[in-house]
Every structure is written in C-alpha cells, then in structure tokens.
Amino acid sequence: MPHVSAGSFSARAKRAITAIPFGRVATYGQIAACAGNHRAARQVAWLLHAASEKEALPWHRVIGGRGSISLPRGGGFEEQRALLQGEGVRVDEAGRIELARYLCNLRPDAPGGEAAL
C-alpha cells in the first residue's frame, strides 16, 4: 500500500498539483493516486474547478489520462493550451500532448506526491 501523507484528499491533491514542475504535465489520475485514491480522477477535476483560481493552483498542468486537454473549446481549452505552450509544452491543434516527453513522474508513495523527474 502506498504511503499517503496526512490531511484530506483535497489537501493531498493540492500538494501534488503544486508539485508539477514548470513545463511538465500530470494526469487527473496521477493526482488522484498521489492523494490516496487512484479512482478519484473526477474528484480532482472538481477540485481544480472549485479551487484553482483562489488557491493559485497550476491547473493548466493537469490533463486527461490519454494525454490531451479535457476542457472543451470555448470552455477553457484555448486558455489551457496557451498556458502550456507558454511553458514550452508542445500541444497540437486537437489538444494532444506527448506524454513520453512532458509527463511528470509524480510518486504516489512520496509525501505529498512529490515530483521525481
């Protein structure tokens, strides 16, 4: 069983999100696993929706498990794509990101889901 740091799922997920380095991405599922529940990817999406602005979370670095932006066009897609591109992440017109190149290796067994590159 992986080590999970103290605090609520939300607090652990927020720590994992803030651990994603500039120019890298993580998936909703990775964040959920780091927070202690690998099946809670949707909960991570809701958390980002509710808290990313007021807590200055780097929400744009969290993407879908298949390696693409999950937000719809006209509903955040363009902003997320522009923010990622501003960090040097290559995002194609469909919102796909090359996971082999840009995926951050978050460690669910590390306190707070720290990043390991």
Coordinates of N, CA and C in Angstrom, one line a residue:
M1 N 0.8 -1.2 0.0 CA 0.0 0.0 0.0 C 0.9 1.2 0.0
P2 N 0.6 2.2 -0.9 CA 1.5 3.4 -1.0 C 1.3 4.3 0.3
H3 N 2.4 5.0 0.6 CA 2.3 5.9 1.7 C 1.5 7.1 1.3
V4 N 0.6 7.6 2.1 CA -0.2 8.7 1.8 C 0.0 9.7 3.0
S5 N 0.4 10.9 2.7 CA 0.6 11.9 3.7 C -0.7 12.3 4.4
A6 N -0.5 12.9 5.6 CA -1.6 13.4 6.4 C -2.5 14.4 5.6
G7 N -3.7 14.6 6.1 CA -4.6 15.6 5.5 C -5.7 15.0 4.7
S8 N -6.6 15.8 4.3 CA -7.7 15.3 3.5 C -7.3 15.0 2.1
F9 N -8.1 14.3 1.3 CA -7.8 14.0 -0.1 C -7.6 15.3 -0.8
S10 N -8.4 16.3 -0.6 CA -8.2 17.6 -1.3 C -6.9 18.2 -1.0
A11 N -6.5 18.2 0.3 CA -5.2 18.8 0.7 C -4.0 18.1 0.0
R12 N -4.1 16.7 0.0 CA -3.1 15.9 -0.6 C -3.0 16.2 -2.1
A13 N -4.2 16.3 -2.8 CA -4.3 16.5 -4.2 C -3.7 17.9 -4.5
K14 N -4.0 18.9 -3.7 CA -3.5 20.2 -4.0 C -1.9 20.2 -3.9
R15 N -1.4 19.5 -2.9 CA 0.1 19.4 -2.8 C 0.7 18.7 -4.0
A16 N 0.0 17.7 -4.5 CA 0.5 17.0 -5.7 C 0.4 17.9 -6.9
I17 N -0.6 18.7 -7.1 CA -0.8 19.6 -8.2 C 0.3 20.7 -8.2
T18 N 0.6 21.2 -7.0 CA 1.6 22.2 -6.9 C 3.0 21.7 -7.1
A19 N 3.2 20.3 -7.0 CA 4.5 19.7 -7.3 C 4.8 19.5 -8.7
I20 N 3.8 19.7 -9.6 CA 4.1 19.6 -11.0 C 5.0 20.7 -11.5
P21 N 6.2 20.4 -12.0 CA 7.1 21.4 -12.4 C 6.7 22.2 -13.7
F22 N 7.2 23.4 -13.8 CA 7.0 24.2 -15.0 C 7.4 23.4 -16.2
G23 N 6.6 23.5 -17.2 CA 6.9 22.8 -18.5 C 6.6 21.3 -18.5
R24 N 5.9 20.8 -17.5 CA 5.5 19.4 -17.4 C 4.0 19.3 -17.1
V25 N 3.5 18.1 -17.3 CA 2.1 17.9 -17.1 C 1.9 16.6 -16.2
A26 N 0.7 16.5 -15.6 CA 0.3 15.3 -14.9 C -1.1 15.0 -15.3
T27 N -1.5 13.8 -15.1 CA -2.9 13.5 -15.4 C -3.8 13.5 -14.1
Y28 N -5.1 13.7 -14.4 CA -6.0 13.7 -13.2 C -5.9 12.4 -12.4
G29 N -5.7 11.3 -13.1 CA -5.5 10.0 -12.4 C -4.2 10.0 -11.6
Q30 N -3.1 10.6 -12.1 CA -1.9 10.6 -11.3 C -2.1 11.4 -10.0
I31 N -2.8 12.5 -10.1 CA -3.0 13.4 -8.9 C -3.9 12.6 -7.9
A32 N -4.9 11.9 -8.4 CA -5.8 11.2 -7.5 C -5.0 10.1 -6.8
A33 N -4.1 9.4 -7.5 CA -3.3 8.3 -6.9 C -2.4 8.9 -5.9
C34 N -1.8 10.1 -6.1 CA -0.9 10.7 -5.2 C -1.7 11.2 -3.9
A35 N -2.9 11.5 -4.1 CA -3.8 11.9 -3.0 C -4.4 10.7 -2.2
G36 N -4.1 9.5 -2.7 CA -4.6 8.3 -2.0 C -5.8 7.6 -2.5
N37 N -6.3 8.0 -3.7 CA -7.4 7.3 -4.3 C -7.3 7.3 -5.8
H38 N -6.7 6.2 -6.4 CA -6.5 6.2 -7.8 C -7.7 6.3 -8.6
R39 N -8.9 6.1 -8.0 CA -10.2 6.1 -8.7 C -10.9 7.4 -8.7
A40 N -10.2 8.4 -8.1 CA -10.9 9.7 -7.9 C -10.5 10.8 -8.9
A41 N -10.2 10.5 -10.1 CA -9.8 11.5 -11.1 C -10.9 12.6 -11.3
R42 N -12.1 12.2 -11.3 CA -13.2 13.2 -11.4 C -13.2 14.1 -10.2
Q43 N -12.9 13.6 -9.0 CA -12.8 14.5 -7.9 C -11.7 15.5 -8.0
V44 N -10.6 15.1 -8.6 CA -9.5 16.0 -8.9 C -10.0 17.1 -9.8
A45 N -10.8 16.8 -10.9 CA -11.3 17.8 -11.8 C -12.2 18.8 -11.1
W46 N -13.1 18.3 -10.2 CA -14.0 19.1 -9.4 C -13.1 20.1 -8.5
L47 N -12.1 19.5 -7.9 CA -11.3 20.3 -7.0 C -10.6 21.4 -7.8
L48 N -10.1 21.1 -9.0 CA -9.5 22.2 -9.8 C -10.5 23.2 -10.2
H49 N -11.7 22.8 -10.5 CA -12.7 23.7 -10.9 C -13.1 24.7 -9.7
A50 N -13.1 24.1 -8.5 CA -13.5 24.9 -7.4 C -12.4 25.7 -6.8
A51 N -11.2 25.3 -6.8 CA -10.1 25.9 -6.0 C -8.9 26.5 -6.8
S52 N -8.8 26.2 -8.1 CA -7.6 26.6 -8.7 C -7.3 28.1 -8.8
E53 N -8.4 28.9 -9.0 CA -8.1 30.3 -9.0 C -7.8 30.9 -7.7
K54 N -8.7 30.6 -6.7 CA -8.5 31.2 -5.4 C -7.3 30.7 -4.6
E55 N -6.7 29.5 -5.0 CA -5.6 29.0 -4.4 C -4.3 29.0 -5.3
A56 N -4.5 29.6 -6.4 CA -3.4 29.8 -7.4 C -2.7 28.5 -7.8
L57 N -3.5 27.4 -8.0 CA -3.0 26.1 -8.4 C -2.7 26.2 -9.9
P58 N -1.6 25.5 -10.3 CA -1.3 25.4 -11.7 C -2.2 24.4 -12.4
W59 N -3.5 24.7 -12.5 CA -4.5 23.9 -13.1 C -4.2 23.4 -14.5
H60 N -3.6 24.3 -15.2 CA -3.3 24.1 -16.7 C -2.4 22.9 -16.9
R61 N -1.6 22.5 -15.8 CA -0.7 21.4 -16.0 C -1.3 20.0 -15.8
V62 N -2.6 20.0 -15.5 CA -3.3 18.7 -15.3 C -4.2 18.4 -16.5
I63 N -3.9 17.2 -17.1 CA -4.6 16.9 -18.3 C -5.2 15.5 -18.2
G64 N -6.0 15.1 -19.2 CA -6.6 13.8 -19.3 C -5.6 12.7 -19.4
G65 N -6.0 11.5 -19.0 CA -5.2 10.3 -18.9 C -4.7 9.9 -20.3
R66 N -5.4 10.3 -21.4 CA -5.0 9.9 -22.7 C -4.0 10.9 -23.3
G67 N -3.6 11.9 -22.5 CA -2.6 12.8 -23.0 C -3.1 14.0 -23.7
S68 N -4.3 14.4 -23.4 CA -4.9 15.6 -24.0 C -5.7 16.5 -23.1
I69 N -5.9 17.7 -23.5 CA -6.7 18.7 -22.7 C -8.1 18.2 -22.7
S70 N -8.7 18.2 -21.5 CA -10.0 17.6 -21.3 C -11.1 18.7 -21.4
L71 N -10.7 20.0 -21.3 CA -11.7 21.0 -21.3 C -12.2 21.2 -22.8
P72 N -13.4 21.6 -22.9 CA -14.0 21.9 -24.2 C -13.5 23.2 -24.9
R73 N -13.6 23.2 -26.2 CA -13.3 24.5 -26.9 C -14.3 25.5 -26.4
G74 N -13.8 26.7 -26.1 CA -14.7 27.8 -25.6 C -15.0 27.7 -24.1
G75 N -14.5 26.6 -23.5 CA -14.7 26.4 -22.1 C -13.4 26.2 -21.3
G76 N -12.4 26.8 -21.8 CA -11.1 26.7 -21.1 C -10.0 26.0 -21.9
F77 N -10.4 25.3 -23.0 CA -9.4 24.6 -23.9 C -8.3 25.6 -24.4
E78 N -8.7 26.7 -24.9 CA -7.8 27.6 -25.5 C -6.8 28.2 -24.5
E79 N -7.4 28.6 -23.3 CA -6.5 29.1 -22.2 C -5.5 28.1 -21.8
Q80 N -6.0 26.9 -21.5 CA -5.0 25.8 -21.1 C -3.9 25.6 -22.1
R81 N -4.3 25.5 -23.4 CA -3.4 25.3 -24.4 C -2.3 26.4 -24.5
A82 N -2.8 27.7 -24.4 CA -1.9 28.8 -24.4 C -0.9 28.8 -23.2
L83 N -1.5 28.5 -22.0 CA -0.6 28.5 -20.8 C 0.5 27.4 -20.9
L84 N 0.1 26.2 -21.4 CA 1.0 25.1 -21.6 C 2.1 25.5 -22.6
Q85 N 1.6 26.0 -23.7 CA 2.6 26.4 -24.8 C 3.5 27.5 -24.3
G86 N 3.0 28.4 -23.4 CA 3.9 29.4 -22.8 C 5.0 28.8 -21.9
E87 N 4.8 27.6 -21.4 CA 5.8 26.9 -20.6 C 6.6 26.0 -21.5
G88 N 6.5 26.0 -22.8 CA 7.3 25.2 -23.7 C 6.7 23.8 -24.0
V89 N 5.5 23.5 -23.5 CA 4.9 22.2 -23.8 C 4.2 22.3 -25.2
R90 N 4.6 21.3 -26.0 CA 4.0 21.3 -27.4 C 2.6 20.7 -27.3
V91 N 1.6 21.4 -27.7 CA 0.2 21.0 -27.7 C -0.3 21.1 -29.2
D92 N -0.8 20.0 -29.7 CA -1.2 20.1 -31.1 C -2.6 20.7 -31.2
E93 N -3.1 20.9 -32.4 CA -4.4 21.6 -32.6 C -5.6 20.9 -31.9
A94 N -5.5 19.6 -31.7 CA -6.5 18.8 -31.0 C -6.3 18.8 -29.5
G95 N -5.3 19.4 -29.0 CA -5.0 19.4 -27.6 C -4.2 18.3 -27.0
R96 N -3.6 17.5 -27.9 CA -2.8 16.4 -27.5 C -1.4 16.8 -27.1
I97 N -0.9 16.1 -26.1 CA 0.5 16.4 -25.5 C 1.2 15.1 -25.6
E98 N 2.5 15.1 -26.0 CA 3.3 13.9 -26.0 C 3.7 13.5 -24.6
L99 N 3.0 12.5 -24.0 CA 3.3 12.2 -22.6 C 4.7 11.7 -22.4
A100 N 5.2 11.0 -23.3 CA 6.6 10.4 -23.2 C 7.6 11.6 -22.9
R101 N 7.3 12.7 -23.4 CA 8.2 13.9 -23.3 C 7.9 14.8 -22.1
Y102 N 6.6 15.0 -21.8 CA 6.2 16.1 -20.9 C 5.6 15.6 -19.6
L103 N 5.3 14.3 -19.5 CA 4.6 13.8 -18.3 C 5.6 13.8 -17.1
C104 N 5.1 14.4 -16.0 CA 5.9 14.5 -14.8 C 5.7 13.1 -14.0
N105 N 6.8 12.7 -13.5 CA 6.7 11.4 -12.7 C 6.4 11.7 -11.3
L106 N 5.1 11.9 -11.0 CA 4.7 12.1 -9.6 C 4.7 10.7 -8.9
R107 N 5.2 10.7 -7.7 CA 5.4 9.5 -6.9 C 4.3 9.4 -5.8
P108 N 3.3 8.5 -6.0 CA 2.2 8.4 -5.0 C 2.7 7.9 -3.7
D109 N 3.9 7.3 -3.6 CA 4.4 6.8 -2.4 C 5.2 7.8 -1.6
A110 N 5.4 9.0 -2.2 CA 6.2 10.1 -1.6 C 5.3 11.0 -0.8
P111 N 5.7 11.6 0.3 CA 4.9 12.6 1.0 C 4.4 13.7 0.0
G112 N 3.1 13.9 0.0 CA 2.6 15.0 -0.8 C 2.7 14.7 -2.3
G113 N 3.0 13.5 -2.7 CA 3.1 13.2 -4.2 C 4.2 14.0 -4.9
E114 N 5.3 14.1 -4.2 CA 6.4 14.9 -4.8 C 6.8 14.5 -6.2
A115 N 7.3 15.4 -6.9 CA 7.7 15.1 -8.3 C 9.1 14.5 -8.3
A116 N 9.2 13.5 -9.1 CA 10.5 12.9 -9.4 C 10.8 12.9 -10.9
L117 N 11.7 13.6 -11.3 CA 12.0 13.7 -12.7 C 13.1 12.8 -13.2

